[in-house]
Amino acid sequence: MAASRLTIVVQPQAMVPRSCTFRFQRGCVLILTTMVSHAESEVGDVCGGIMEKGFRLLHARLAEAENRPRWRVEDMPTQSTAVEISFQSATSEAARSTNDSHLSVLLGRNGEGKSRILSGIATTFQLLQDYGRSGSSRGVPLSRLEYLAEGSHHLFTCEGSKVLLSIDGAEAPLYEAILPKRVIGLSMTPFDKFPIGGARHRRGLSDPEFPDIYSYLGMRERMGQVSTAALLTRALEGMVSRIALDDRGRLTRVFEMLGFLPALDVVYRLHERSVLDGLAGEVSLDEVLEARRRDSIYSARLRHLLERDEVVLGESRKAARYALDESNRGFVHLRFDLERPDLSALRSYERLQLLRRLGLVRLYAVEVGRKDGGMIDLKEASSGELSIAITFMSLAAGLEDNSLILIDEPETNLHPEWQARYLDLLLSTFGSYRNCHYVLATHSPLILSDAPPNATLASLSSASLKHGSEVSGRPIDYLLVEAFDVASGDNYYVREQLVKALRLAADGKARGAEYQDTVRALVRIRPMIEDSPGVVELIGDLEAIARKAVVR
């Protein structure tokens, strides 16, 4: 090992330490101390408030890109795909908060880029963590990323393949960036655009001591398949990991909130019995695969997985013997009690998961008991209640304090009753997790109406709403117009505004601010209701009255 060097710096009185961070990089321990002046410190206190360890996403912008399909001729016009969102009011909200989590809602029409920018945010944090590990820098999908972390303001800008960082206004190397504890991409739609995982995870190189900060909780699998089972498998892995780390308290509380008993019954079904028999016996790998010689693709894949590592082959043989010994009519049952964990169940789970990855067993059922009686198989969940249960259990398995949670179209598969309760359930269920930022993209006015008053809003269309107080508890017709830019001639809110303007005009108050503001709102609505010519004409008449009143 190279000789170490200790540098002692005498700080002038005008400087105060922002933070001292220990990081491991390329075999060295880096002690990173960020210094700011007393004046800067006071500004930072206003910016971060007393949220010293929290995380808030403030701004994100996708890099300019051109969509030029390969089959098009070169001189065809291309389309820019830049998208930008801002939750800058989260800064002032952070100054008022202590260590509570925050909710932001992203609005916009289909095709405007909500899913793409959520994916870009997740991918950018993945790449920033990879830089801290390897020191290599690749271009990121965002041209700008701004957030608060542990009281420090972070601003990333990207120019081509060059990524620049400033912390509290001062240029800093990328490895000094404070990242959120976890970044989670959550979706119940098969069309989400979240990255499924990093290259290290795909190659099985994840380091348990320095885990990936990003987790994908969704229905897509790497080979293109889509199923609820994929989401449930990820949730199960996370929950078992928490049990193994003796971190069960919050997971138990989530089960409590969902009305479930604190236990899981997991059932696997033997799938390739002949291969399992061969692995369990001390026969050669060629003999093991002989029974599947007709399925050359499966045999080649299994051979590749088993031959590349003698340890894997040895563990696979042990796992096969265990599965055959414990099976009952082709099923192997495990039980995880969150209150009284059994270490042998954890070891058995690891063996069965190895066999599942080899395609030798399949996850058959994941059952939970209701407090009011009865069992539910989450693998067969289809109702809104069970859909929420799966997503919340998935989130509980991966969530930590100081996390960024990106949720795309949570209304998918949910009955309107569950849409109207979604945000309240989300924030109450995970209320014990501190300093998190939930960013949620939705088309549902029912979900938006459930937003708390301190939520922040961003829209990719022309809607100008910025604060939760403008939407919390508001009627659906109002939200359709003001938040989603959708209206019709028989919309109750539109008719209410028309009646209000007519009454003010009849009372001789056309010059007043209330009438002028009401007419301006109706003029903004007019392009949305062009299929109602009578209403459009009436708005034109009211607009003419407003102009004449001002001229007088």
CSV table of C-alpha atoms in Angstrom, one decimal, residues 200-503:
chain,number,residue,atom,x,y,z
A,200,ARG,CA,-23.6,-4.4,-11.9
A,201,HIS,CA,-26.9,-5.8,-10.8
A,202,ARG,CA,-27.4,-7.5,-14.2
A,203,ARG,CA,-24.1,-9.2,-13.9
A,204,GLY,CA,-24.7,-10.2,-10.3
A,205,LEU,CA,-21.9,-7.9,-9.0
A,206,SER,CA,-23.9,-6.0,-6.4
A,207,ASP,CA,-21.9,-5.4,-3.3
A,208,PRO,CA,-24.0,-5.9,-0.1
A,209,GLU,CA,-21.9,-3.4,1.8
A,210,PHE,CA,-22.3,-0.7,-0.9
A,211,PRO,CA,-25.7,-1.6,-2.4
A,212,ASP,CA,-27.1,0.1,-5.5
A,213,ILE,CA,-29.1,3.2,-4.5
A,214,TYR,CA,-31.6,2.5,-7.3
A,215,SER,CA,-34.4,-0.1,-7.2
A,216,TYR,CA,-37.0,-0.8,-9.8
A,217,LEU,CA,-40.3,-1.9,-8.4
A,218,GLY,CA,-42.4,-2.7,-11.5
A,219,MET,CA,-43.9,-5.3,-13.7
A,220,ARG,CA,-41.3,-5.5,-16.4
A,221,GLU,CA,-38.5,-8.1,-16.6
A,222,ARG,CA,-35.3,-8.0,-18.5
A,223,MET,CA,-36.3,-10.3,-21.3
A,224,GLY,CA,-39.4,-8.3,-22.1
A,225,GLN,CA,-42.0,-10.2,-20.1
A,226,VAL,CA,-44.5,-8.3,-18.0
A,227,SER,CA,-46.2,-9.7,-14.9
A,228,THR,CA,-47.3,-8.9,-11.4
A,229,ALA,CA,-45.1,-11.8,-10.4
A,230,ALA,CA,-42.0,-9.8,-11.3
A,231,LEU,CA,-43.1,-7.0,-8.9
A,232,LEU,CA,-43.9,-9.5,-6.2
A,233,THR,CA,-40.6,-11.3,-6.6
A,234,ARG,CA,-38.7,-8.0,-6.1
A,235,ALA,CA,-40.9,-7.2,-3.1
A,236,LEU,CA,-40.2,-10.6,-1.6
A,237,GLU,CA,-36.5,-10.2,-2.1
A,238,GLY,CA,-36.6,-6.9,-0.3
A,239,MET,CA,-38.7,-8.1,2.6
A,240,VAL,CA,-36.5,-11.1,3.2
A,241,SER,CA,-33.5,-8.9,3.1
A,242,ARG,CA,-35.0,-6.7,5.8
A,243,ILE,CA,-35.7,-9.8,7.9
A,244,ALA,CA,-32.1,-11.0,7.5
A,245,LEU,CA,-30.8,-7.6,8.6
A,246,ASP,CA,-33.1,-7.6,11.6
A,247,ASP,CA,-34.8,-4.5,10.2
A,248,ARG,CA,-38.4,-5.7,10.7
A,249,GLY,CA,-40.0,-2.9,12.7
A,250,ARG,CA,-41.2,-0.7,9.9
A,251,LEU,CA,-42.1,-3.7,7.7
A,252,THR,CA,-44.3,-4.9,10.5
A,253,ARG,CA,-46.0,-1.5,10.8
A,254,VAL,CA,-46.8,-1.6,7.0
A,255,PHE,CA,-48.4,-5.0,7.4
A,256,GLU,CA,-50.4,-3.5,10.3
A,257,MET,CA,-51.6,-0.5,8.2
A,258,LEU,CA,-52.7,-2.9,5.5
A,259,GLY,CA,-54.7,-5.0,7.9
A,260,PHE,CA,-52.4,-8.1,7.5
A,261,LEU,CA,-51.0,-10.4,10.1
A,262,PRO,CA,-47.2,-10.1,10.3
A,263,ALA,CA,-46.3,-13.3,8.5
A,264,LEU,CA,-45.7,-14.5,4.9
A,265,ASP,CA,-46.3,-17.9,3.5
A,266,VAL,CA,-44.1,-18.5,0.3
A,267,VAL,CA,-44.7,-21.5,-1.9
A,268,TYR,CA,-42.4,-22.7,-4.7
A,269,ARG,CA,-43.3,-25.4,-7.2
A,270,LEU,CA,-40.7,-27.8,-8.6
A,271,HIS,CA,-40.4,-27.2,-12.3
A,272,GLU,CA,-37.5,-29.3,-13.8
A,273,ARG,CA,-37.8,-32.5,-11.8
A,274,SER,CA,-35.3,-34.5,-14.0
A,275,VAL,CA,-32.7,-31.8,-13.7
A,276,LEU,CA,-33.2,-31.5,-10.0
A,277,ASP,CA,-32.8,-35.3,-9.6
A,278,GLY,CA,-29.6,-35.1,-11.6
A,279,LEU,CA,-28.2,-32.2,-9.6
A,280,ALA,CA,-29.1,-33.9,-6.3
A,281,GLY,CA,-27.2,-37.0,-7.3
A,282,GLU,CA,-23.5,-36.9,-7.7
A,283,VAL,CA,-23.6,-37.2,-11.5
A,284,SER,CA,-21.8,-35.1,-14.1
A,285,LEU,CA,-23.2,-32.0,-15.5
A,286,ASP,CA,-23.5,-33.6,-18.9
A,287,GLU,CA,-25.7,-36.3,-17.5
A,288,VAL,CA,-27.7,-33.7,-15.6
A,289,LEU,CA,-28.5,-31.9,-18.9
A,290,GLU,CA,-29.0,-35.1,-20.9
A,291,ALA,CA,-32.7,-35.2,-20.1
A,292,ARG,CA,-33.1,-31.7,-21.6
A,293,ARG,CA,-31.0,-32.2,-24.7
A,294,ARG,CA,-34.0,-31.5,-26.9
A,295,ASP,CA,-34.3,-28.0,-25.4
A,296,SER,CA,-30.9,-26.8,-26.6
A,297,ILE,CA,-31.5,-23.1,-25.6
A,298,TYR,CA,-32.4,-24.0,-22.1
A,299,SER,CA,-29.6,-26.5,-21.7
A,300,ALA,CA,-27.0,-24.1,-23.1
A,301,ARG,CA,-28.2,-21.4,-20.7
A,302,LEU,CA,-28.2,-23.7,-17.7
A,303,ARG,CA,-24.8,-25.1,-18.6
A,304,HIS,CA,-23.4,-21.5,-18.8
A,305,LEU,CA,-24.8,-20.6,-15.4
A,306,LEU,CA,-23.5,-23.8,-13.7
A,307,GLU,CA,-20.1,-24.1,-15.4
A,308,ARG,CA,-18.9,-20.6,-14.9
A,309,ASP,CA,-18.4,-21.1,-11.1
A,310,GLU,CA,-17.7,-24.3,-9.2
A,311,VAL,CA,-19.2,-22.7,-6.1
A,312,VAL,CA,-22.5,-22.1,-7.9
A,313,LEU,CA,-22.6,-25.7,-9.1
A,314,GLY,CA,-21.9,-26.9,-5.6
A,315,GLU,CA,-24.6,-24.7,-4.0
A,316,SER,CA,-27.0,-25.7,-6.7
A,317,ARG,CA,-26.6,-29.4,-5.8
A,318,LYS,CA,-27.2,-28.6,-2.2
A,319,ALA,CA,-30.3,-26.6,-3.1
A,320,ALA,CA,-31.6,-29.4,-5.3
A,321,ARG,CA,-31.3,-31.9,-2.5
A,322,TYR,CA,-33.0,-29.6,-0.1
A,323,ALA,CA,-35.9,-28.9,-2.5
A,324,LEU,CA,-36.5,-32.6,-3.2
A,325,ASP,CA,-36.3,-33.5,0.5
A,326,GLU,CA,-38.7,-30.8,1.6
A,327,SER,CA,-41.2,-31.0,-1.3
A,328,ASN,CA,-44.7,-32.2,-0.7
A,329,ARG,CA,-46.5,-33.2,-3.9
A,330,GLY,CA,-44.1,-31.0,-5.8
A,331,PHE,CA,-44.4,-27.9,-3.6
A,332,VAL,CA,-42.0,-26.4,-1.1
A,333,HIS,CA,-43.4,-24.2,1.6
A,334,LEU,CA,-41.6,-21.5,3.6
A,335,ARG,CA,-43.0,-19.3,6.4
A,336,PHE,CA,-41.6,-15.9,7.4
A,337,ASP,CA,-42.8,-14.6,10.8
A,338,LEU,CA,-41.9,-11.0,11.1
A,339,GLU,CA,-42.2,-11.1,14.9
A,340,ARG,CA,-40.2,-14.3,15.4
A,341,PRO,CA,-37.9,-14.7,12.4
A,342,ASP,CA,-36.4,-18.2,11.7
A,343,LEU,CA,-32.9,-18.1,10.4
A,344,SER,CA,-33.4,-21.6,8.8
A,345,ALA,CA,-36.2,-20.1,6.6
A,346,LEU,CA,-33.8,-17.4,5.4
A,347,ARG,CA,-31.2,-20.1,4.4
A,348,SER,CA,-33.9,-22.1,2.7
A,349,TYR,CA,-35.1,-19.0,0.8
A,350,GLU,CA,-31.6,-18.4,-0.6
A,351,ARG,CA,-31.4,-22.0,-1.8
A,352,LEU,CA,-34.8,-21.8,-3.5
A,353,GLN,CA,-34.1,-18.4,-5.1
A,354,LEU,CA,-30.9,-19.9,-6.6
A,355,LEU,CA,-33.0,-22.7,-8.1
A,356,ARG,CA,-35.6,-20.1,-9.3
A,357,ARG,CA,-32.9,-18.2,-11.1
A,358,LEU,CA,-31.8,-21.4,-12.8
A,359,GLY,CA,-35.4,-22.1,-13.9
A,360,LEU,CA,-35.7,-25.2,-11.8
A,361,VAL,CA,-38.4,-24.0,-9.5
A,362,ARG,CA,-41.1,-21.4,-9.8
A,363,LEU,CA,-42.7,-19.0,-7.3
A,364,TYR,CA,-46.2,-20.4,-7.0
A,365,ALA,CA,-47.9,-18.4,-4.2
A,366,VAL,CA,-47.2,-15.6,-1.7
A,367,GLU,CA,-49.9,-15.7,1.0
A,368,VAL,CA,-50.7,-13.3,3.8
A,369,GLY,CA,-53.4,-13.6,6.5
A,370,ARG,CA,-56.0,-10.9,7.1
A,371,LYS,CA,-56.6,-9.8,10.6
A,372,ASP,CA,-60.3,-10.3,10.1
A,373,GLY,CA,-59.7,-13.9,8.9
A,374,GLY,CA,-58.9,-15.6,5.6
A,375,MET,CA,-55.8,-15.8,3.5
A,376,ILE,CA,-54.9,-13.8,0.3
A,377,ASP,CA,-52.5,-15.0,-2.4
A,378,LEU,CA,-50.8,-11.8,-3.5
A,379,LYS,CA,-49.6,-13.5,-6.7
A,380,GLU,CA,-53.2,-13.7,-7.9
A,381,ALA,CA,-54.0,-10.1,-6.8
A,382,SER,CA,-56.2,-8.2,-9.2
A,383,SER,CA,-58.4,-5.9,-7.1
A,384,GLY,CA,-57.5,-2.3,-6.3
A,385,GLU,CA,-57.0,-3.2,-2.6
A,386,LEU,CA,-54.5,-6.0,-3.4
A,387,SER,CA,-52.8,-3.9,-6.0
A,388,ILE,CA,-52.1,-1.3,-3.4
A,389,ALA,CA,-51.0,-4.0,-1.0
A,390,ILE,CA,-48.4,-5.3,-3.4
A,391,THR,CA,-47.1,-1.9,-4.3
A,392,PHE,CA,-46.9,-0.8,-0.7
A,393,MET,CA,-45.2,-4.0,0.4
A,394,SER,CA,-42.7,-3.5,-2.4
A,395,LEU,CA,-42.1,0.0,-1.3
A,396,ALA,CA,-41.7,-1.1,2.4
A,397,ALA,CA,-39.1,-3.6,1.3
A,398,GLY,CA,-36.8,-1.0,-0.3
A,399,LEU,CA,-37.6,2.3,1.3
A,400,GLU,CA,-35.2,4.1,3.8
A,401,ASP,CA,-35.0,7.5,5.3
A,402,ASN,CA,-33.8,10.3,2.9
A,403,SER,CA,-35.0,8.5,-0.2
A,404,LEU,CA,-36.4,9.7,-3.6
A,405,ILE,CA,-39.5,7.8,-4.7
A,406,LEU,CA,-40.6,8.2,-8.3
A,407,ILE,CA,-44.1,6.8,-8.9
A,408,ASP,CA,-45.6,6.6,-12.4
A,409,GLU,CA,-49.4,6.5,-12.9
A,410,PRO,CA,-50.4,4.9,-9.6
A,411,GLU,CA,-54.0,5.0,-10.7
A,412,THR,CA,-53.4,2.1,-13.0
A,413,ASN,CA,-55.9,-0.8,-12.1
A,414,LEU,CA,-57.3,1.2,-9.2
A,415,HIS,CA,-61.1,1.7,-8.6
A,416,PRO,CA,-62.0,5.4,-8.2
A,417,GLU,CA,-62.5,4.8,-4.5
A,418,TRP,CA,-58.9,3.6,-4.1
A,419,GLN,CA,-57.6,6.5,-6.3
A,420,ALA,CA,-59.3,9.0,-4.0
A,421,ARG,CA,-57.6,7.4,-1.0
A,422,TYR,CA,-54.2,6.6,-2.5
A,423,LEU,CA,-52.1,9.6,-1.3
A,424,ASP,CA,-53.6,9.5,2.2
A,425,LEU,CA,-52.8,5.8,2.4
A,426,LEU,CA,-49.3,6.3,1.0
A,427,LEU,CA,-48.3,9.1,3.3
A,428,SER,CA,-49.8,7.6,6.5
A,429,THR,CA,-48.5,4.1,5.8
A,430,PHE,CA,-44.9,5.4,5.3
A,431,GLY,CA,-45.1,8.2,7.8
A,432,SER,CA,-42.3,6.7,9.9
A,433,TYR,CA,-39.9,7.1,7.1
A,434,ARG,CA,-38.3,10.6,7.4
A,435,ASN,CA,-37.0,13.2,5.0
A,436,CYS,CA,-38.2,11.4,1.8
A,437,HIS,CA,-39.4,13.0,-1.4
A,438,TYR,CA,-42.3,11.4,-3.3
A,439,VAL,CA,-42.6,12.5,-6.9
A,440,LEU,CA,-45.8,11.2,-8.5
A,441,ALA,CA,-46.9,11.5,-12.1
A,442,THR,CA,-50.7,11.1,-12.6
A,443,HIS,CA,-53.6,11.6,-14.9
A,444,SER,CA,-56.2,11.1,-12.1
A,445,PRO,CA,-58.0,14.1,-10.7
A,446,LEU,CA,-59.1,11.9,-7.8
A,447,ILE,CA,-55.5,11.3,-6.8
A,448,LEU,CA,-54.7,15.0,-7.2
A,449,SER,CA,-57.6,16.0,-5.0
A,450,ASP,CA,-56.1,13.9,-2.2
A,451,ALA,CA,-52.8,15.8,-2.3
A,452,PRO,CA,-52.0,17.5,1.0
A,453,PRO,CA,-52.0,21.4,1.1
A,454,ASN,CA,-48.2,21.5,1.4
A,455,ALA,CA,-47.6,19.4,-1.7
A,456,THR,CA,-45.8,21.0,-4.7
A,457,LEU,CA,-47.0,20.7,-8.3
A,458,ALA,CA,-45.3,20.8,-11.7
A,459,SER,CA,-47.0,20.7,-15.1
A,460,LEU,CA,-45.7,19.9,-18.5
A,461,SER,CA,-48.7,21.6,-20.2
A,462,SER,CA,-50.1,25.1,-19.7
A,463,ALA,CA,-51.6,24.5,-16.3
A,464,SER,CA,-50.2,27.1,-13.8
A,465,LEU,CA,-51.0,25.5,-10.5
A,466,LYS,CA,-48.0,25.2,-8.2
A,467,HIS,CA,-49.2,24.4,-4.7
A,468,GLY,CA,-51.2,21.6,-3.1
A,469,SER,CA,-53.4,24.1,-1.4
A,470,GLU,CA,-54.8,24.9,-4.9
A,471,VAL,CA,-56.0,21.4,-5.5
A,472,SER,CA,-56.4,19.7,-2.1
A,473,GLY,CA,-60.0,18.7,-1.7
A,474,ARG,CA,-61.1,20.5,-4.8
A,475,PRO,CA,-64.0,19.2,-7.0
A,476,ILE,CA,-63.2,17.0,-10.0
A,477,ASP,CA,-64.6,19.4,-12.5
A,478,TYR,CA,-62.4,22.2,-11.2
A,479,LEU,CA,-59.3,20.0,-11.4
A,480,LEU,CA,-60.1,18.7,-14.9
A,481,VAL,CA,-60.0,22.4,-16.1
A,482,GLU,CA,-57.3,24.0,-14.0
A,483,ALA,CA,-54.9,21.1,-13.6
A,484,PHE,CA,-55.4,18.9,-16.6
A,485,ASP,CA,-56.6,21.4,-19.2
A,486,VAL,CA,-59.7,19.3,-20.0
A,487,ALA,CA,-63.1,20.9,-20.3
A,488,SER,CA,-66.5,20.6,-21.9
A,489,GLY,CA,-69.5,22.9,-22.3
A,490,ASP,CA,-71.3,21.1,-19.5
A,491,ASN,CA,-68.4,21.1,-17.1
A,492,TYR,CA,-69.9,22.3,-13.8
A,493,TYR,CA,-66.9,24.5,-13.0
A,494,VAL,CA,-67.1,26.2,-16.4
A,495,ARG,CA,-70.8,26.8,-16.0
A,496,GLU,CA,-70.2,28.2,-12.5
A,497,GLN,CA,-67.7,30.7,-13.9
A,498,LEU,CA,-70.1,31.7,-16.7
A,499,VAL,CA,-72.9,32.4,-14.2
A,500,LYS,CA,-70.5,34.3,-12.0
A,501,ALA,CA,-69.4,36.5,-14.9
A,502,LEU,CA,-73.0,37.1,-16.0
A,503,ARG,CA,-74.1,38.1,-12.5
